[in-house]
Coordinates of C-alpha atoms and ligand atoms in Angstrom, one line a residue:
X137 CA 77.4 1.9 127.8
X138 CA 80.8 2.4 126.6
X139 CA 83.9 1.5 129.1
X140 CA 85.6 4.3 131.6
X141 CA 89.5 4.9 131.0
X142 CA 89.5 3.3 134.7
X143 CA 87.2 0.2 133.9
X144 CA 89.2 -0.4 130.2
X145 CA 92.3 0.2 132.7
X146 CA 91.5 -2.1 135.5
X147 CA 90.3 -5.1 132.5
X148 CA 93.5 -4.6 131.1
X149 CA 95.4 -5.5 134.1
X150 CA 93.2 -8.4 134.6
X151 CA 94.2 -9.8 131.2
X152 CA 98.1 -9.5 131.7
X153 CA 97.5 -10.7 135.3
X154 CA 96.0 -13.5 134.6
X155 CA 98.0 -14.9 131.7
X156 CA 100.9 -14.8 134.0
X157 CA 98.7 -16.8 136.2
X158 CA 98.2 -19.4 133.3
X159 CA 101.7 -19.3 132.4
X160 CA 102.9 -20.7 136.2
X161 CA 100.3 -22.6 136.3
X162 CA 100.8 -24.8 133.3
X163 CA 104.6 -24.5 133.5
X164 CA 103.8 -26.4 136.7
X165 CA 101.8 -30.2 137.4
X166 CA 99.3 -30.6 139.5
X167 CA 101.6 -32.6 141.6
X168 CA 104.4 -30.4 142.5
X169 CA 102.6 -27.1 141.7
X170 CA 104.0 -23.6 141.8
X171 CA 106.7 -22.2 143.8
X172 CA 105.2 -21.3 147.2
X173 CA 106.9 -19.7 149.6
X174 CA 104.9 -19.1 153.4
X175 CA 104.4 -15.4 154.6
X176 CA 104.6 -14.3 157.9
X177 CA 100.8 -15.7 158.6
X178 CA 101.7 -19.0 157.3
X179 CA 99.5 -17.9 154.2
X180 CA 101.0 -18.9 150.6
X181 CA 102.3 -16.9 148.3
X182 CA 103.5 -18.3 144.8
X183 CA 105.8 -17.3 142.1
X184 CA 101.9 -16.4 140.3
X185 CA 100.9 -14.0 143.1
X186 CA 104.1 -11.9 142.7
X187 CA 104.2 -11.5 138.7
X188 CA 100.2 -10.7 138.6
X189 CA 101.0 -8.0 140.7
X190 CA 103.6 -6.5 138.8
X191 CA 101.2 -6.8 136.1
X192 CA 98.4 -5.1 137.6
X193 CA 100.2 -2.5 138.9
X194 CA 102.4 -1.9 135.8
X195 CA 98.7 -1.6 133.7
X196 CA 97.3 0.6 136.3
X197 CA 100.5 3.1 136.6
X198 CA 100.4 3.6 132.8
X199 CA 96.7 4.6 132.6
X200 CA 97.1 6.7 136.3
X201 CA 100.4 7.4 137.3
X202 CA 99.2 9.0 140.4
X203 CA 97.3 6.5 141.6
X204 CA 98.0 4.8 145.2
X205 CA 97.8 0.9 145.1
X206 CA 96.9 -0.7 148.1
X207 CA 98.0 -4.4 146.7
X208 CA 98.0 -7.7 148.9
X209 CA 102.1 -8.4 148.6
X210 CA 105.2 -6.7 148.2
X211 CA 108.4 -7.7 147.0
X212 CA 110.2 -7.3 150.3
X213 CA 111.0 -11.1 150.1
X214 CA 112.0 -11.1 146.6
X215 CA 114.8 -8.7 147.9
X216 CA 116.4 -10.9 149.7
X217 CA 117.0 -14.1 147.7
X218 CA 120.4 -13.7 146.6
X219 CA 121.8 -16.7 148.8
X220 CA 118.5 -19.1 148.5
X221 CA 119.1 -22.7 148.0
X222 CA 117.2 -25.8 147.1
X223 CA 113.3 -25.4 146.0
X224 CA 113.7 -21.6 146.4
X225 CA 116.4 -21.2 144.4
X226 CA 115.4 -19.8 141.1
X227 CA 111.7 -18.0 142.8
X228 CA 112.4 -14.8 141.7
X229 CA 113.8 -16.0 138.4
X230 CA 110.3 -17.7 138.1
X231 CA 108.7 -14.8 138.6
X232 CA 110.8 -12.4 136.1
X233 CA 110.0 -15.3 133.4
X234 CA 106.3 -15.4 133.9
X235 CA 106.2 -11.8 133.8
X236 CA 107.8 -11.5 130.5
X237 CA 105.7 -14.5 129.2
X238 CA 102.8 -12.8 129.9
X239 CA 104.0 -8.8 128.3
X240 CA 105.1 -11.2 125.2
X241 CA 101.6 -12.8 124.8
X242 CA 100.5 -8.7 124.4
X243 CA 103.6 -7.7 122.1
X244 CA 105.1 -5.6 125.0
X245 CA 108.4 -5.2 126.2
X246 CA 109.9 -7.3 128.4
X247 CA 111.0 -6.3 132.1
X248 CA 114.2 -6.4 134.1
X249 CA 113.9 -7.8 137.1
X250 CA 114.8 -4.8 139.1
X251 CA 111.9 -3.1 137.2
X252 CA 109.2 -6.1 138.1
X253 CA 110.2 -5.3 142.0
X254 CA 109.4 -2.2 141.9
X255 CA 105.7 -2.6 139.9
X256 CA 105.3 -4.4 142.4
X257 CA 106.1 -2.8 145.5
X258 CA 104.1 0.4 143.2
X259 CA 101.2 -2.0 145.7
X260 CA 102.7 -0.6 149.1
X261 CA 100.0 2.2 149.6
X262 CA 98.2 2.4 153.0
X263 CA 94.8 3.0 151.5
X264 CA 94.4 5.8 153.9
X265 CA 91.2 8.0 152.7
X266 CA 92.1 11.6 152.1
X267 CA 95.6 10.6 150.2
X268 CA 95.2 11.1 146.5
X269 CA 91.9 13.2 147.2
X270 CA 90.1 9.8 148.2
X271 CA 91.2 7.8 144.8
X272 CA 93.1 4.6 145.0
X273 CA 93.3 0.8 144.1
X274 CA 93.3 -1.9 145.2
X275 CA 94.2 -5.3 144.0
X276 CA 94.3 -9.0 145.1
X277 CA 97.0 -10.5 142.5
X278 CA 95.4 -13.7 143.4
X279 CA 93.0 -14.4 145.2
X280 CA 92.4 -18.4 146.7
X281 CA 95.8 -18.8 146.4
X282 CA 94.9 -22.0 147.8
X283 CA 92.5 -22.5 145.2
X284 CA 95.4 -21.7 142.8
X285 CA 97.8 -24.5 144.5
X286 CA 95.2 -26.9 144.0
X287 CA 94.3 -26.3 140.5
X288 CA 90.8 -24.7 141.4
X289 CA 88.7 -21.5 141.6
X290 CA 90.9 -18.3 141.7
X291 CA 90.7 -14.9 140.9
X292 CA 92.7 -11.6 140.2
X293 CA 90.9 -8.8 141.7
X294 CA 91.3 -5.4 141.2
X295 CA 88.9 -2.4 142.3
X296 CA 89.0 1.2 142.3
X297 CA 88.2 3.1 145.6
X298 CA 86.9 6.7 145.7
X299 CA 85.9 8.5 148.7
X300 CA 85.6 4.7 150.7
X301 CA 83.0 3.9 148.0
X302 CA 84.5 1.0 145.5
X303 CA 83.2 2.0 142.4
X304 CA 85.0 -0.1 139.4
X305 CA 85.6 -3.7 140.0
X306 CA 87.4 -6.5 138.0
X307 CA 87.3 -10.3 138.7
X308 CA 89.2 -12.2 136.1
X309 CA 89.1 -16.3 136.8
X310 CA 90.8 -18.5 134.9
X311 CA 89.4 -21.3 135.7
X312 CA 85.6 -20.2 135.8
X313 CA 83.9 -20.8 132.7
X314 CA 82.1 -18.1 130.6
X315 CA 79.0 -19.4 131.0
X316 CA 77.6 -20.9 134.7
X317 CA 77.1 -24.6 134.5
X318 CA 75.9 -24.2 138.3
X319 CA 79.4 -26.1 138.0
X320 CA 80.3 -28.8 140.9
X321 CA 83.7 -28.7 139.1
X322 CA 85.9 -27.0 141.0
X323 CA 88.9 -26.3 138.6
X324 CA 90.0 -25.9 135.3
X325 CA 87.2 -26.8 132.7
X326 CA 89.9 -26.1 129.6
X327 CA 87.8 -23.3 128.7
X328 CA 89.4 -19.7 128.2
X329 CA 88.5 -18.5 131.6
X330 CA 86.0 -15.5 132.3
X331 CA 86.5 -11.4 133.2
X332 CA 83.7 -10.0 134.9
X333 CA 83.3 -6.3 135.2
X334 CA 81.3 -3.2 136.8
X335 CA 80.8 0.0 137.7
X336 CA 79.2 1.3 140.3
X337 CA 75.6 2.5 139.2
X338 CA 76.6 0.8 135.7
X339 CA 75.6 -2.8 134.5
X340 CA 77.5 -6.2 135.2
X341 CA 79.4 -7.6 132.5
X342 CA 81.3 -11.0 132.4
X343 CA 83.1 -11.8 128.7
X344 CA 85.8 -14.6 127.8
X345 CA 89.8 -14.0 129.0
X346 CA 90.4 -14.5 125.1
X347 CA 91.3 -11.6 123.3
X348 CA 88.5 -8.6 121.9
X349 CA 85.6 -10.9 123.2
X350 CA 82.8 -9.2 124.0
X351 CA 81.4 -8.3 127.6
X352 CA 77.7 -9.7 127.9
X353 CA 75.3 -8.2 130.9
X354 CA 74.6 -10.5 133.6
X355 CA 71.9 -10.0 136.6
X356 CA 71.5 -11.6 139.9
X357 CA 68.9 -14.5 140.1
X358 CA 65.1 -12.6 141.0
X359 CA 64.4 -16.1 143.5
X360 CA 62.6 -14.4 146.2
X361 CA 61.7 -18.0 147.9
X362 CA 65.2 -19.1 150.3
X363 CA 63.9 -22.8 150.1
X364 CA 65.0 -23.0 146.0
X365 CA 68.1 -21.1 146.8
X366 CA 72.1 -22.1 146.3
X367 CA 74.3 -21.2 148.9
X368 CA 78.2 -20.6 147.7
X369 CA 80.9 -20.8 150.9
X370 CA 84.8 -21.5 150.8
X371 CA 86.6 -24.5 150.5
X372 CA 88.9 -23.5 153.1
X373 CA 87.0 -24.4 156.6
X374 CA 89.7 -21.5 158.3
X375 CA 88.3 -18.8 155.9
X376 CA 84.6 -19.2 157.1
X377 CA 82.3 -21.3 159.4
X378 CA 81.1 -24.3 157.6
X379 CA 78.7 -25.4 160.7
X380 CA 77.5 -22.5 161.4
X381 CA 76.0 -21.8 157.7
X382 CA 74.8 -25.8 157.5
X383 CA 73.0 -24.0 160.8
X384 CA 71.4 -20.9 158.3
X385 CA 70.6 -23.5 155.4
X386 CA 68.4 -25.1 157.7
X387 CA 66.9 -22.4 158.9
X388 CA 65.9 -21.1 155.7
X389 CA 65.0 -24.7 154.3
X390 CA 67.2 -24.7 151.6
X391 CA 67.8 -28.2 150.3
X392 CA 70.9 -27.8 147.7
X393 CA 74.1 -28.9 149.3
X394 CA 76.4 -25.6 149.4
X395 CA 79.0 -24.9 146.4
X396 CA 82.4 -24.5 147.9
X397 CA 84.6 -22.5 145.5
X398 CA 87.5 -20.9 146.3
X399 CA 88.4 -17.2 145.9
X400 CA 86.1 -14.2 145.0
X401 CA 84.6 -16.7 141.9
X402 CA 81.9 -16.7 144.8
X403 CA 81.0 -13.3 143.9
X404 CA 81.0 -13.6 140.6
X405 CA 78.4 -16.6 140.5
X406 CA 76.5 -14.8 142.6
X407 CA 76.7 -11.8 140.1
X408 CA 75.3 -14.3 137.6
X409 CA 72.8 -16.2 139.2
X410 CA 75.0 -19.3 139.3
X411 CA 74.4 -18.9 143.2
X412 CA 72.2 -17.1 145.5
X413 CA 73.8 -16.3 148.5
X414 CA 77.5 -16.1 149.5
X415 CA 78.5 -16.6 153.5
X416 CA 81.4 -15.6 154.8
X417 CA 81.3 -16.5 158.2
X418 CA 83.9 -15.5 161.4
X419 CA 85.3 -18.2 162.5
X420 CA 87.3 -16.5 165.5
X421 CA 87.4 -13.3 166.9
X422 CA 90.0 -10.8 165.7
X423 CA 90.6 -11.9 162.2
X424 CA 89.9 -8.6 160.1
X425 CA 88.9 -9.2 156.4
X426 CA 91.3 -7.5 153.9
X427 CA 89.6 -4.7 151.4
X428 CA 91.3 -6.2 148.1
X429 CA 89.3 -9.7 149.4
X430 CA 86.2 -7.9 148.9
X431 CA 86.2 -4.4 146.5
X432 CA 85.7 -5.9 143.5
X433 CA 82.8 -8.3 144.2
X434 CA 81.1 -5.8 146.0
X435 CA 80.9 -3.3 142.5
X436 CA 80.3 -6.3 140.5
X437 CA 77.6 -8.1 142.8
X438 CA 75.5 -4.6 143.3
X439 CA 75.9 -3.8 140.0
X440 CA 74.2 -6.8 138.8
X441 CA 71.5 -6.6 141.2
X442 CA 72.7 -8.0 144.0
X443 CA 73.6 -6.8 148.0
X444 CA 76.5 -7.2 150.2
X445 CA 76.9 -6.7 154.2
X446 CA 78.4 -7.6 157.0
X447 CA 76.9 -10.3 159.7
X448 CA 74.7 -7.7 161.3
X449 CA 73.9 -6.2 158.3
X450 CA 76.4 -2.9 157.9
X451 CA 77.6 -2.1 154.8
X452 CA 81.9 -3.0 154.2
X453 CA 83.2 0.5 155.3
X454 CA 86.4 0.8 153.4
X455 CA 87.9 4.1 155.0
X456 CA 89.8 2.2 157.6
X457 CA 93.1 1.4 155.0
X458 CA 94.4 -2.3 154.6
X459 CA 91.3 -3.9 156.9
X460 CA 87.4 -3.6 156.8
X461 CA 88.2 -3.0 160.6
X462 CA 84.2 -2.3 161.3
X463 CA 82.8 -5.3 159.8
X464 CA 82.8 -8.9 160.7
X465 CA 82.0 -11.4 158.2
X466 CA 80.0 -11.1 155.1
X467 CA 76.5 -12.0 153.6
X468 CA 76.4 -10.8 149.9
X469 CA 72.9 -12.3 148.6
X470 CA 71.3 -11.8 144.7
X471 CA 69.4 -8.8 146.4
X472 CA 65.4 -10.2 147.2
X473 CA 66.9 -12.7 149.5
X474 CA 68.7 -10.4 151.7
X475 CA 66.9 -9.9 154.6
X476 CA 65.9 -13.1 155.1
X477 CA 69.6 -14.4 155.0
X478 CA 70.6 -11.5 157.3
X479 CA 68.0 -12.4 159.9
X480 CA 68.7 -16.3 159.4
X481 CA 72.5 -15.5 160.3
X482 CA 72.1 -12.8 163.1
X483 CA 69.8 -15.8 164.9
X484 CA 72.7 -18.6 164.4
X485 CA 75.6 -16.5 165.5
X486 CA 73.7 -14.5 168.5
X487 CA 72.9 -18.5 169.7
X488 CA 75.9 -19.2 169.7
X489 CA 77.5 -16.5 171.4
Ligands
PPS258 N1 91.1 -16.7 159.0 C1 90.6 -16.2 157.9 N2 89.3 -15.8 157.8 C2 88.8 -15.3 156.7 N3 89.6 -15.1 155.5 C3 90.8 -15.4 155.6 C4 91.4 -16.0 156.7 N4 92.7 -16.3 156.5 C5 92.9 -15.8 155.2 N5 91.8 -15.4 154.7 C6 91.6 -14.8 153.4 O1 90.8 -15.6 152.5 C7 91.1 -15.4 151.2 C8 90.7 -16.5 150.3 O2 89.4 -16.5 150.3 P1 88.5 -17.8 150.1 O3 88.3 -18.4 151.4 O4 87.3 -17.3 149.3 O5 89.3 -18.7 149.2 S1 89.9 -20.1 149.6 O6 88.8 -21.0 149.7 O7 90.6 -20.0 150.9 O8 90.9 -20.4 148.5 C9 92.6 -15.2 151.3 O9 93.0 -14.4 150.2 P2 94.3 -14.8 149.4 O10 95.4 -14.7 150.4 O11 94.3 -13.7 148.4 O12 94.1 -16.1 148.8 C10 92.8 -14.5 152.6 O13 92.9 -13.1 152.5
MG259 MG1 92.5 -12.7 148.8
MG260 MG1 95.8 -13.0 147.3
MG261 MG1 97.2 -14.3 150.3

């Protein structure tokens, strides 16, 4: 099937995304790592995160100039730096230079920095439903920026949303190899990095970050029996409840220790059959998931065969703007092991209510 002008849009911006990503993240060791500064949440945010989402939003405004973007950051910091001093000095500078490293890698014209702020803040869009007739993006520059810091799993994510359905979705993950190795490796493995790709009622693809490679179909694994399946989780023990899917594990006798990988690379092994079943878990009341964590693996996991819900088994309703505001958690599963996951997880949590 041949690519929409919104899928061959949204790949685009993957690609000049995520060689900005590769750029910061080789300019910098593993020691010190990249520029981080700490957002009001404490969260990180790097010099990487701001410059893929200039890039992504620069790609998408070509292709759709109307579009809204409902993007994770904004450049409202970046405003602001004229005066600041010792390991922030230079930040925005940083992120102006991996910007431009990454247009030169694709023979485009370099930026201002002037003009990179505003591509980005092109991501301040509310994601209401109704403006734009129902159409807009949205895009996680990086997702796991922890991951990212650490030299691990990360993703750029980018999704089209229409009508609250997401129906184009783009994971690109530099550090995730083309092919699974059912990988224990949790980082780089020197390898070219992998784009995966979907349209809603169209196949799954995943094909090589290097240039003109060709997308290859991938499916969900068909394992219908829980006890042979592999569990994927985050690293990050604050962004879901490690005990309480050991808890679920049990009660579905799986045996396989869990793969913790960072970032929305959980959805994509998933998507593959690297991994069967992908928790997200609450780990305390209140915390609302964010759409851009979640729109892009949701097209590319059902595309390839696969489910996604909430804990109790709703699907992510994205007509509530920045938040899935009438979800908690998520279960995404390769499809035939659904049900049983769902019911494995509604019985943990409700104990433990
Ligand atoms: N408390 C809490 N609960 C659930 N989720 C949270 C929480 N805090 C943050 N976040 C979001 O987690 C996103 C990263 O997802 P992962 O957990 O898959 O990656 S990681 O292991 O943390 O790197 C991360 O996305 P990025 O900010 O894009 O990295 C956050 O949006
Ligand atoms: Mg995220
Ligand atoms: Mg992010
Ligand atoms: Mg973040």
């Amino acid at each position: 099937m041949s690519e929409s002008a919104a899928l061959a849009a949204a790949v685009q911006a993957g690609r000049w995304a995520a060689a900005a990503c590769q750029v910061v993240r080789s300019a910098s060791g593993l020691e010190d790592g990249p520029a981080a500064l700490d957002k009001a949440d404490k969260s990180p945010v790097t010099v990487a995160d701001f410059a893929a989402q200039a890039l992504v939003c620069r790609a998408l405004a070509e292709a759709f100039p109307d579009d809204p973007v409902v993007g994770e950051e904004d450049a409202a910091a970046l405003r602001t730096t004229a005066d600041w001093q010792g390991e922030k000095a230079g930040f925005v500078e940083q992120v102006t230079h991996a910007v431009n490293a990454a247009l030169a890698q694709f023979k485009l014209p370099t930026a201002t920095t002037a003009e990179i702020l505003d591509w980005i803040d092109r991501g301040g869009a509310d994601g209401a439903v109704g403006e734009n007739g129902g159409r807009f993006w949205t895009v996680d520059p990086i997702d796991g920026t922890k991951g990212f810091l650490r030299g691990g799993q990360y993703a750029v994510a980018i999704a089209l949303i229409e009508n609250g359905i997401p129906t184009v979705g783009v994971l690109a993950c530099p550090n995730l190899p083309v092919q699974s190795d059912g990988h224990n490796g949790d980082g780089a493995d020197g390898g070219t990095g992998a784009l995966f790709s979907a349209e809603k009622d169209g196949g799954a693809t995943v094909r090589s970050l290097e240039p003109g490679s060709t997308p290859t179909s991938i499916h969900t694994s068909a394992t219908a029996d829980a006890a042979a399946a592999r569990l994927c989780e985050s690293v990050e023990s604050a962004h879901t409840a490690h005990g309480a899917a050991a808890e679920i594990a049990a009660k579905l006798n799986l045996t396989a220790d869990p793969l913790r990988l960072d970032s929305q690379a959980k959805y994509a092994e998933v998507a593959r059959g690297g991994a069967d079943i992908y928790l997200r878990l609450p780990t305390r009341p209140g915390y609302v998931e964010r759409i851009w964590d979640h729109a892009a693996g949701v097209v590319v996991i059902e595309a390839a065969g696969g489910r996604v819900t909430d804990v109790d088994g709703q699907p992510l309703d994205f007509t509530h703007g920045r938040g899935l505001e009438k979800n908690r958690g998520v279960i995404a599963t390769n499809g035939p092991l659904h049900d049983a996951v769902r019911a494995a997880t509604g019985a943990v949590l409700n104990a433990s209510n």
